[in-house]
Coordinates of C-alpha atoms and ligand atoms in Angstrom, one line a residue:
M11 CA 0.0 0.0 0.0
K12 CA 1.2 3.5 -0.7
R13 CA 1.4 5.9 2.2
R14 CA -1.6 7.9 1.1
D15 CA -3.7 4.7 0.8
V16 CA -2.6 3.8 4.3
I17 CA -3.9 7.1 5.6
K18 CA -7.1 6.9 3.6
N19 CA -7.8 3.5 5.1
L20 CA -6.8 4.5 8.6
S21 CA -9.6 7.0 8.8
I22 CA -12.2 4.4 8.2
L23 CA -10.7 1.9 10.6
P24 CA -11.9 1.7 14.2
V25 CA -9.2 3.0 16.6
S26 CA -9.0 -0.3 18.3
G27 CA -8.7 -2.2 15.0
A28 CA -6.4 -5.1 14.8
I29 CA -4.1 -3.6 12.2
I30 CA -3.3 -0.6 14.4
G31 CA -1.2 -2.4 16.9
S32 CA 1.7 -1.0 18.8
T33 CA 4.1 -2.4 16.2
F34 CA 2.6 -0.3 13.4
P35 CA 4.6 2.9 12.8
F36 CA 1.5 5.1 13.0
E37 CA 3.3 8.3 14.1
S38 CA 6.0 8.2 11.5
V39 CA 3.5 7.5 8.7
L40 CA 1.5 10.5 9.7
S41 CA 4.4 12.9 10.0
S42 CA 5.8 12.0 6.6
T43 CA 2.5 12.2 4.8
P44 CA 2.5 14.2 1.6
P45 CA -0.2 16.9 1.5
A46 CA -3.7 15.6 0.6
P47 CA -4.6 16.3 -3.0
S48 CA -7.2 18.8 -1.9
A49 CA -4.7 20.9 0.0
P50 CA -4.8 24.5 -1.1
K51 CA -2.6 25.4 -4.0
Q52 CA 0.4 27.7 -3.5
D53 CA -0.9 31.3 -3.6
L54 CA 1.9 33.2 -5.3
F55 CA 0.1 36.5 -5.2
K56 CA -0.1 36.3 -1.4
E57 CA 3.3 34.8 -1.0
L58 CA 5.0 37.6 -3.0
G59 CA 2.7 40.3 -1.8
I60 CA 1.3 41.1 -5.2
R61 CA -1.9 43.1 -5.3
T62 CA -4.7 41.5 -7.2
F63 CA -7.8 43.5 -8.1
I64 CA -11.2 43.5 -9.7
N65 CA -10.7 44.8 -13.2
A66 CA -13.5 47.2 -14.0
A67 CA -11.1 49.0 -16.4
G68 CA -10.8 46.8 -19.4
T69 CA -8.2 44.9 -21.4
Y70 CA -5.1 46.9 -20.4
T71 CA -1.7 45.4 -21.0
A72 CA -0.3 46.9 -17.8
M73 CA -3.2 45.2 -15.9
S74 CA -2.3 41.9 -17.4
G75 CA -4.8 42.2 -20.2
C76 CA -7.5 39.6 -19.6
L77 CA -8.2 36.4 -17.8
M78 CA -7.7 33.5 -20.1
Q79 CA -10.7 31.3 -20.8
D80 CA -10.6 28.0 -18.8
E81 CA -10.3 26.1 -22.1
V82 CA -7.1 28.0 -22.9
M83 CA -5.5 27.0 -19.6
D84 CA -6.6 23.4 -20.2
A85 CA -5.0 23.5 -23.6
I86 CA -1.8 25.0 -22.2
R87 CA -1.6 22.4 -19.4
S88 CA -2.5 19.4 -21.6
T89 CA 0.0 20.3 -24.3
S90 CA 2.8 21.0 -21.9
R91 CA 3.6 17.3 -21.4
E92 CA 4.9 16.4 -24.9
F93 CA 7.4 17.8 -27.4
A94 CA 6.3 19.0 -30.9
M95 CA 8.1 20.8 -33.7
I96 CA 7.1 24.5 -33.5
D97 CA 6.8 24.8 -37.3
E98 CA 4.3 21.9 -37.4
V99 CA 2.3 23.4 -34.6
Q100 CA 2.2 26.7 -36.4
D101 CA 1.3 25.0 -39.7
K102 CA -1.7 23.1 -38.3
V103 CA -2.9 26.0 -36.0
G104 CA -2.4 28.5 -38.9
E105 CA -4.7 26.5 -41.1
K106 CA -7.4 26.3 -38.5
I107 CA -7.2 30.0 -37.7
A108 CA -7.2 30.9 -41.4
A109 CA -10.4 28.8 -41.9
L110 CA -12.1 30.4 -38.8
C111 CA -11.3 34.0 -40.0
N112 CA -11.6 33.6 -43.8
A113 CA -8.0 34.3 -44.4
E114 CA -5.6 32.6 -46.9
A115 CA -3.1 31.9 -44.1
A116 CA -2.3 32.8 -40.5
T117 CA 0.3 32.4 -37.9
V118 CA 0.5 33.0 -34.1
T119 CA 2.8 35.8 -33.0
A120 CA 3.9 37.1 -29.7
G121 CA 1.1 39.6 -29.5
C122 CA -0.4 42.0 -32.0
W123 CA 2.8 44.2 -31.8
S124 CA 4.8 41.2 -32.9
A125 CA 2.4 40.6 -35.7
L126 CA 3.0 44.2 -36.9
V127 CA 6.7 43.8 -36.9
L128 CA 6.8 40.3 -38.5
G129 CA 4.2 41.2 -41.1
T130 CA 6.1 44.3 -42.1
A131 CA 9.4 42.3 -42.1
G132 CA 7.8 39.8 -44.4
V133 CA 6.6 42.5 -46.8
L134 CA 10.2 43.8 -47.0
T135 CA 12.1 40.6 -47.3
G136 CA 9.8 38.2 -49.1
T137 CA 11.3 34.8 -48.9
D138 CA 14.8 35.9 -49.6
P139 CA 17.0 34.6 -46.7
K140 CA 19.7 37.2 -47.4
K141 CA 17.2 40.0 -46.9
V142 CA 15.8 38.3 -43.7
A143 CA 19.4 38.2 -42.3
Q144 CA 20.0 41.8 -43.3
L145 CA 17.1 43.6 -41.5
P146 CA 16.8 46.3 -40.2
N147 CA 19.4 47.3 -42.8
L148 CA 17.2 48.0 -45.8
E149 CA 19.8 48.2 -48.6
G150 CA 18.3 46.8 -51.7
M151 CA 14.8 46.7 -50.2
K152 CA 11.8 49.1 -50.1
S153 CA 11.9 51.4 -47.1
E154 CA 8.7 53.4 -46.7
V155 CA 5.3 52.8 -45.1
I156 CA 2.5 55.2 -45.8
V157 CA 0.3 56.1 -42.8
Q158 CA -2.5 58.6 -42.4
K159 CA -1.6 61.5 -40.1
A160 CA -4.4 60.5 -37.6
H161 CA -3.0 57.0 -37.5
N162 CA 0.6 58.0 -36.9
Q163 CA 0.7 57.1 -33.2
G164 CA 2.9 55.2 -30.9
Y165 CA 2.2 51.8 -32.5
V166 CA 4.1 52.8 -35.7
H167 CA 7.2 52.0 -33.7
A168 CA 6.4 48.3 -34.4
L169 CA 6.8 49.1 -38.1
T170 CA 9.9 51.3 -37.8
N171 CA 11.6 48.4 -35.8
T172 CA 12.2 46.8 -39.3
G173 CA 14.1 49.9 -40.4
V174 CA 11.3 51.5 -42.5
K175 CA 10.5 55.2 -42.5
I176 CA 6.9 56.4 -41.9
V177 CA 5.5 58.7 -44.7
E178 CA 2.6 60.7 -43.3
I179 CA -0.3 61.7 -45.6
E180 CA -3.9 63.0 -45.1
T181 CA -5.8 62.7 -48.4
A182 CA -6.0 60.2 -51.3
E183 CA -4.4 62.8 -53.4
E184 CA -1.4 63.2 -51.0
L185 CA -1.2 59.4 -51.0
G186 CA -0.9 59.3 -54.8
K187 CA 1.9 61.7 -54.6
A188 CA 3.7 59.9 -51.8
V189 CA 3.7 56.5 -53.6
N190 CA 7.1 55.8 -55.2
E191 CA 9.4 52.8 -55.9
K192 CA 10.5 52.8 -52.2
T193 CA 6.9 52.4 -50.9
A194 CA 6.7 49.0 -49.2
M195 CA 3.3 49.1 -47.5
M196 CA 0.2 51.1 -46.5
W197 CA -0.7 50.8 -42.8
F198 CA -4.2 51.3 -41.3
L199 CA -4.7 51.7 -37.5
N200 CA -8.3 50.5 -37.1
Y201 CA -9.1 52.5 -34.0
A202 CA -8.0 55.7 -35.6
G203 CA -10.2 55.0 -38.6
P204 CA -12.9 57.5 -37.8
D205 CA -10.3 60.2 -37.2
G206 CA -8.7 59.9 -40.6
K207 CA -9.7 61.2 -44.0
I208 CA -9.5 57.9 -45.8
M209 CA -11.7 55.0 -44.5
N210 CA -10.7 51.3 -44.5
E211 CA -12.4 50.3 -47.8
E212 CA -10.9 53.2 -49.7
W213 CA -7.5 52.4 -48.1
V214 CA -7.7 48.9 -49.5
A215 CA -8.9 50.1 -52.9
L216 CA -6.0 52.6 -53.0
G217 CA -3.6 49.8 -52.1
K218 CA -4.9 47.7 -55.0
K219 CA -4.7 50.7 -57.3
Y220 CA -1.0 51.3 -56.6
K221 CA -0.2 47.6 -56.1
I222 CA 1.0 48.2 -52.5
P223 CA 0.2 45.7 -49.8
T224 CA -2.1 47.0 -47.0
M225 CA -2.0 46.1 -43.3
I226 CA -4.5 46.7 -40.6
D227 CA -3.9 46.8 -36.9
M228 CA -7.2 45.7 -35.3
A229 CA -5.5 44.7 -32.0
A230 CA -8.4 45.5 -29.6
D231 CA -11.2 45.1 -32.2
A232 CA -12.1 41.4 -31.8
T233 CA -15.6 42.7 -30.9
P234 CA -17.9 42.6 -32.8
V235 CA -16.7 39.1 -33.8
E236 CA -17.3 39.7 -37.5
N237 CA -14.2 42.0 -37.4
L238 CA -12.2 38.8 -37.3
W239 CA -13.1 38.0 -40.9
K240 CA -14.4 41.4 -42.1
Y241 CA -11.0 42.9 -42.8
N242 CA -9.7 39.8 -44.6
K243 CA -12.8 39.8 -46.8
M244 CA -12.4 43.6 -47.3
G245 CA -9.0 42.9 -48.9
F246 CA -6.4 43.9 -46.4
D247 CA -3.3 41.8 -47.3
L248 CA -2.3 41.5 -43.6
V249 CA -4.5 41.7 -40.5
C250 CA -3.0 41.9 -37.0
V251 CA -5.0 41.0 -33.8
S252 CA -4.1 40.8 -30.1
G253 CA -4.7 37.4 -28.4
G254 CA -4.7 38.6 -24.9
K255 CA -7.5 41.3 -25.1
G256 CA -11.1 40.6 -26.0
L257 CA -10.2 37.1 -27.3
R258 CA -9.1 36.1 -23.8
G259 CA -6.2 34.0 -25.1
P260 CA -2.6 34.2 -23.8
Q261 CA -1.6 37.8 -23.1
S262 CA 1.7 37.1 -24.9
A263 CA 0.1 35.8 -28.1
G264 CA -1.5 37.4 -31.1
I265 CA -2.5 36.6 -34.7
L266 CA -1.1 37.6 -38.0
M267 CA -3.3 36.6 -40.9
G268 CA -3.6 37.4 -44.6
K269 CA -2.0 36.5 -48.0
K270 CA -0.3 33.2 -48.1
D271 CA 3.0 34.4 -49.5
L272 CA 3.2 37.3 -47.0
I273 CA 2.5 34.9 -44.0
A274 CA 5.2 32.6 -45.3
A275 CA 7.6 35.5 -45.6
A276 CA 6.7 36.8 -42.1
R277 CA 7.4 33.3 -40.6
L278 CA 11.0 33.4 -42.0
N279 CA 11.5 36.5 -39.9
A280 CA 10.2 34.7 -36.7
P281 CA 11.2 31.9 -34.4
P282 CA 12.0 29.0 -34.5
R283 CA 14.4 30.5 -37.0
G284 CA 17.2 32.6 -35.6
G285 CA 19.4 35.3 -37.2
N286 CA 16.4 37.5 -37.8
I287 CA 14.7 40.5 -36.2
G288 CA 11.9 38.4 -34.8
R289 CA 14.0 35.9 -32.8
G290 CA 13.0 37.6 -29.5
M291 CA 9.3 37.3 -30.3
K292 CA 9.0 33.6 -29.4
V293 CA 5.7 31.9 -28.7
N294 CA 5.8 28.5 -27.2
K295 CA 3.6 25.6 -28.4
E296 CA 1.3 25.9 -25.4
E297 CA 0.5 29.5 -26.3
I298 CA 0.2 28.8 -30.0
L299 CA -2.4 26.1 -29.2
G300 CA -3.9 28.2 -26.5
M301 CA -4.4 31.0 -28.9
Y302 CA -6.2 28.7 -31.3
V303 CA -8.5 27.4 -28.6
A304 CA -9.3 30.9 -27.4
L305 CA -10.1 32.0 -31.0
E306 CA -12.3 29.0 -31.7
K307 CA -14.2 29.4 -28.4
F308 CA -14.6 33.1 -29.0
V309 CA -15.9 32.7 -32.6
N310 CA -18.4 30.0 -31.5
M311 CA -19.6 31.8 -28.4
D312 CA -23.1 33.2 -28.2
H313 CA -22.2 36.8 -28.6
E314 CA -25.7 38.1 -28.2
K315 CA -25.9 36.4 -24.8
E316 CA -22.5 37.7 -23.9
W317 CA -23.6 41.2 -24.8
K318 CA -26.7 40.9 -22.6
I319 CA -24.5 39.8 -19.7
W320 CA -22.4 42.9 -20.2
E321 CA -25.5 45.1 -20.3
D322 CA -26.9 43.5 -17.2
R323 CA -23.7 44.1 -15.3
V324 CA -23.6 47.8 -16.4
A325 CA -27.3 48.1 -15.2
V326 CA -26.3 46.7 -11.7
I327 CA -23.6 49.3 -11.3
V328 CA -25.8 52.1 -12.7
D329 CA -28.6 51.1 -10.2
S330 CA -26.3 51.5 -7.2
V331 CA -25.3 55.0 -8.1
K332 CA -28.0 56.6 -10.1
K333 CA -30.1 58.1 -7.3
L334 CA -27.1 59.7 -5.6
N335 CA -27.1 63.5 -5.5
G336 CA -24.6 65.0 -7.9
V337 CA -23.6 61.8 -9.6
F338 CA -24.3 61.3 -13.3
F339 CA -23.8 58.4 -15.7
K340 CA -23.7 57.7 -19.4
V341 CA -23.5 54.4 -21.2
T342 CA -21.8 54.4 -24.6
V343 CA -20.4 51.8 -27.0
P344 CA -17.2 52.8 -28.7
P345 CA -17.5 51.9 -32.5
V346 CA -13.8 50.8 -32.5
A347 CA -11.3 49.9 -29.9
N348 CA -12.9 47.9 -27.2
H349 CA -16.4 47.7 -28.7
T350 CA -18.3 46.9 -25.4
P351 CA -20.8 48.7 -23.2
T352 CA -18.8 51.5 -21.5
L353 CA -20.0 53.3 -18.4
N354 CA -18.9 56.8 -17.7
I355 CA -19.7 58.1 -14.2
S356 CA -19.1 61.7 -13.4
W357 CA -19.8 63.9 -10.4
D358 CA -20.3 67.5 -9.4
S359 CA -17.4 68.3 -7.2
N360 CA -19.4 70.8 -5.2
I361 CA -21.5 68.0 -3.9
V362 CA -19.2 65.0 -4.1
K363 CA -16.0 66.4 -2.7
V364 CA -13.3 64.2 -4.1
T365 CA -10.9 64.6 -7.0
R366 CA -10.9 61.9 -9.7
D367 CA -7.4 60.7 -8.8
E368 CA -8.3 60.5 -5.1
F369 CA -11.5 58.6 -5.9
Q370 CA -9.6 56.1 -8.0
N371 CA -7.0 55.7 -5.2
R372 CA -9.7 55.0 -2.6
L373 CA -11.1 52.2 -4.8
R374 CA -7.7 50.9 -5.6
H375 CA -6.6 50.7 -2.0
G376 CA -10.0 49.5 -0.7
N377 CA -10.9 46.0 0.0
P378 CA -11.2 44.4 -2.5
S379 CA -9.0 46.5 -4.7
I380 CA -10.8 47.8 -7.8
E381 CA -9.2 49.3 -10.9
M382 CA -11.1 51.6 -13.3
I383 CA -9.9 54.2 -15.8
G384 CA -9.9 57.9 -15.0
G385 CA -12.0 60.0 -17.4
K386 CA -12.2 63.7 -18.1
D387 CA -12.4 66.1 -15.1
N388 CA -14.4 64.4 -12.3
S389 CA -15.2 61.1 -13.9
V390 CA -14.3 57.5 -14.2
V391 CA -14.7 55.0 -17.1
I392 CA -15.8 51.5 -16.4
T393 CA -16.1 48.4 -18.6
V394 CA -17.5 45.1 -17.3
W395 CA -16.3 42.5 -19.8
M396 CA -13.3 41.6 -17.7
L397 CA -15.3 41.2 -14.5
K398 CA -15.9 37.8 -13.0
P399 CA -19.6 37.0 -12.5
G400 CA -21.0 38.8 -9.5
Q401 CA -18.2 41.4 -9.2
E402 CA -20.4 44.0 -10.7
K403 CA -22.3 44.0 -7.3
I404 CA -19.1 44.7 -5.5
V405 CA -18.1 47.5 -7.9
G406 CA -21.5 49.1 -7.6
A407 CA -21.5 48.9 -3.8
R408 CA -18.0 50.3 -3.5
L409 CA -18.7 53.2 -5.9
R410 CA -21.8 54.0 -3.9
E411 CA -19.9 53.8 -0.6
E412 CA -17.2 56.2 -1.8
F413 CA -19.6 58.6 -3.3
V414 CA -21.7 58.7 -0.1
N415 CA -18.6 59.2 2.0
A416 CA -17.4 62.0 -0.2
S417 CA -20.7 63.8 -0.1
A418 CA -21.0 63.8 3.7
Ligands
PLP13 C1 -2.8 46.5 -27.7 C2 -2.4 47.0 -29.0 C3 -1.3 46.6 -29.7 C4 -0.3 45.7 -29.1 O1 -0.8 44.4 -29.0 P1 -0.2 43.3 -28.1 O2 -1.1 42.1 -28.3 O3 -0.3 43.8 -26.7 O4 1.2 43.1 -28.6 C5 -1.1 47.2 -31.0 N1 -2.0 48.0 -31.5 C6 -3.0 48.5 -30.9 C7 -4.0 49.4 -31.5 C8 -3.3 48.0 -29.6 O5 -4.4 48.4 -28.9

């Protein structure tokens, strides 16, 4: 009998049973018993003193993005016990992702940022190994990426990592003038779409007109779910998505999908191959497979039901603050960038005497800790899609409590 079995059996034996005689090493068996399987797991957050919190903010990288779906963790765990060739994992997963998203091909990258770098690199190098080895030195390659002024934000650094220069334009006419033999790509930042002069469909049409590949960054736009195939169908040559935001896959994974030749070229710039600019953007097999499971689950999820859950949670929070004097609320749905019901709560500082930062701090350092985003003036912005079921009640109650305290 194994020790654990001994213990299990001991508990059902009468104390005066024949087996438990004075010769049986009862004490020593007990003292060397391994912890029962139901013993609490190690709590690393507690052990290291790391603050955990209710995330009423959203899918922010600094806040660790999202909580992975259970199926993703199951996939990570179950695939961690065997070896597999990374290229084979990427081939098989890529086919599945491409089929789910109506793309010619796809590959899992180390986040959307990595998809931007590797996709751009692929456009520049094609499948020429000499060019792959040469990046970010662009001698003999194209070297410019055209971007609308409103889209020319921090994320372009992913593109310039490859050595390219950003050429800023505003109108279709300016774009026509900017195109030259050095133009490698035209990049579109989905969330900046409404702020630019050229919309996505026209951008694609212009790319086709000038025979320049187009790329879209739709990192935080996995909702509505149709976006996952919409931009492929629209004709973007490359589409980049975050895995660890609305998709609730691994935080360090993302998807690059699009034209077959460009995906193949991008993969030459990525691990498991070395001697390229993507070598540091490794994704392990568990994350590649976890990314696939997250996407599949997300695509097949009942999105109407999910939306209703989000609306109900918002309603719970609204209910707990709406009758408070000097407190106002507004629910909106951003058309792009985190398309989910978004609650803006503001207050009249003559009645509710607290600054926005102090208010956020009180919630952050309360029990339980709650994170939300600071809005304009005296306001906070809340999304509920990263809440665990029931947390909306805690968020509502804490908001109410702090508003009441500040109004006294
Ligand atoms: C989050 C984000 C990225 C980076 O994506 P990761 O998956 O975190 O690498 C790029 N572009 C935009 C617009 C984003 O919101």
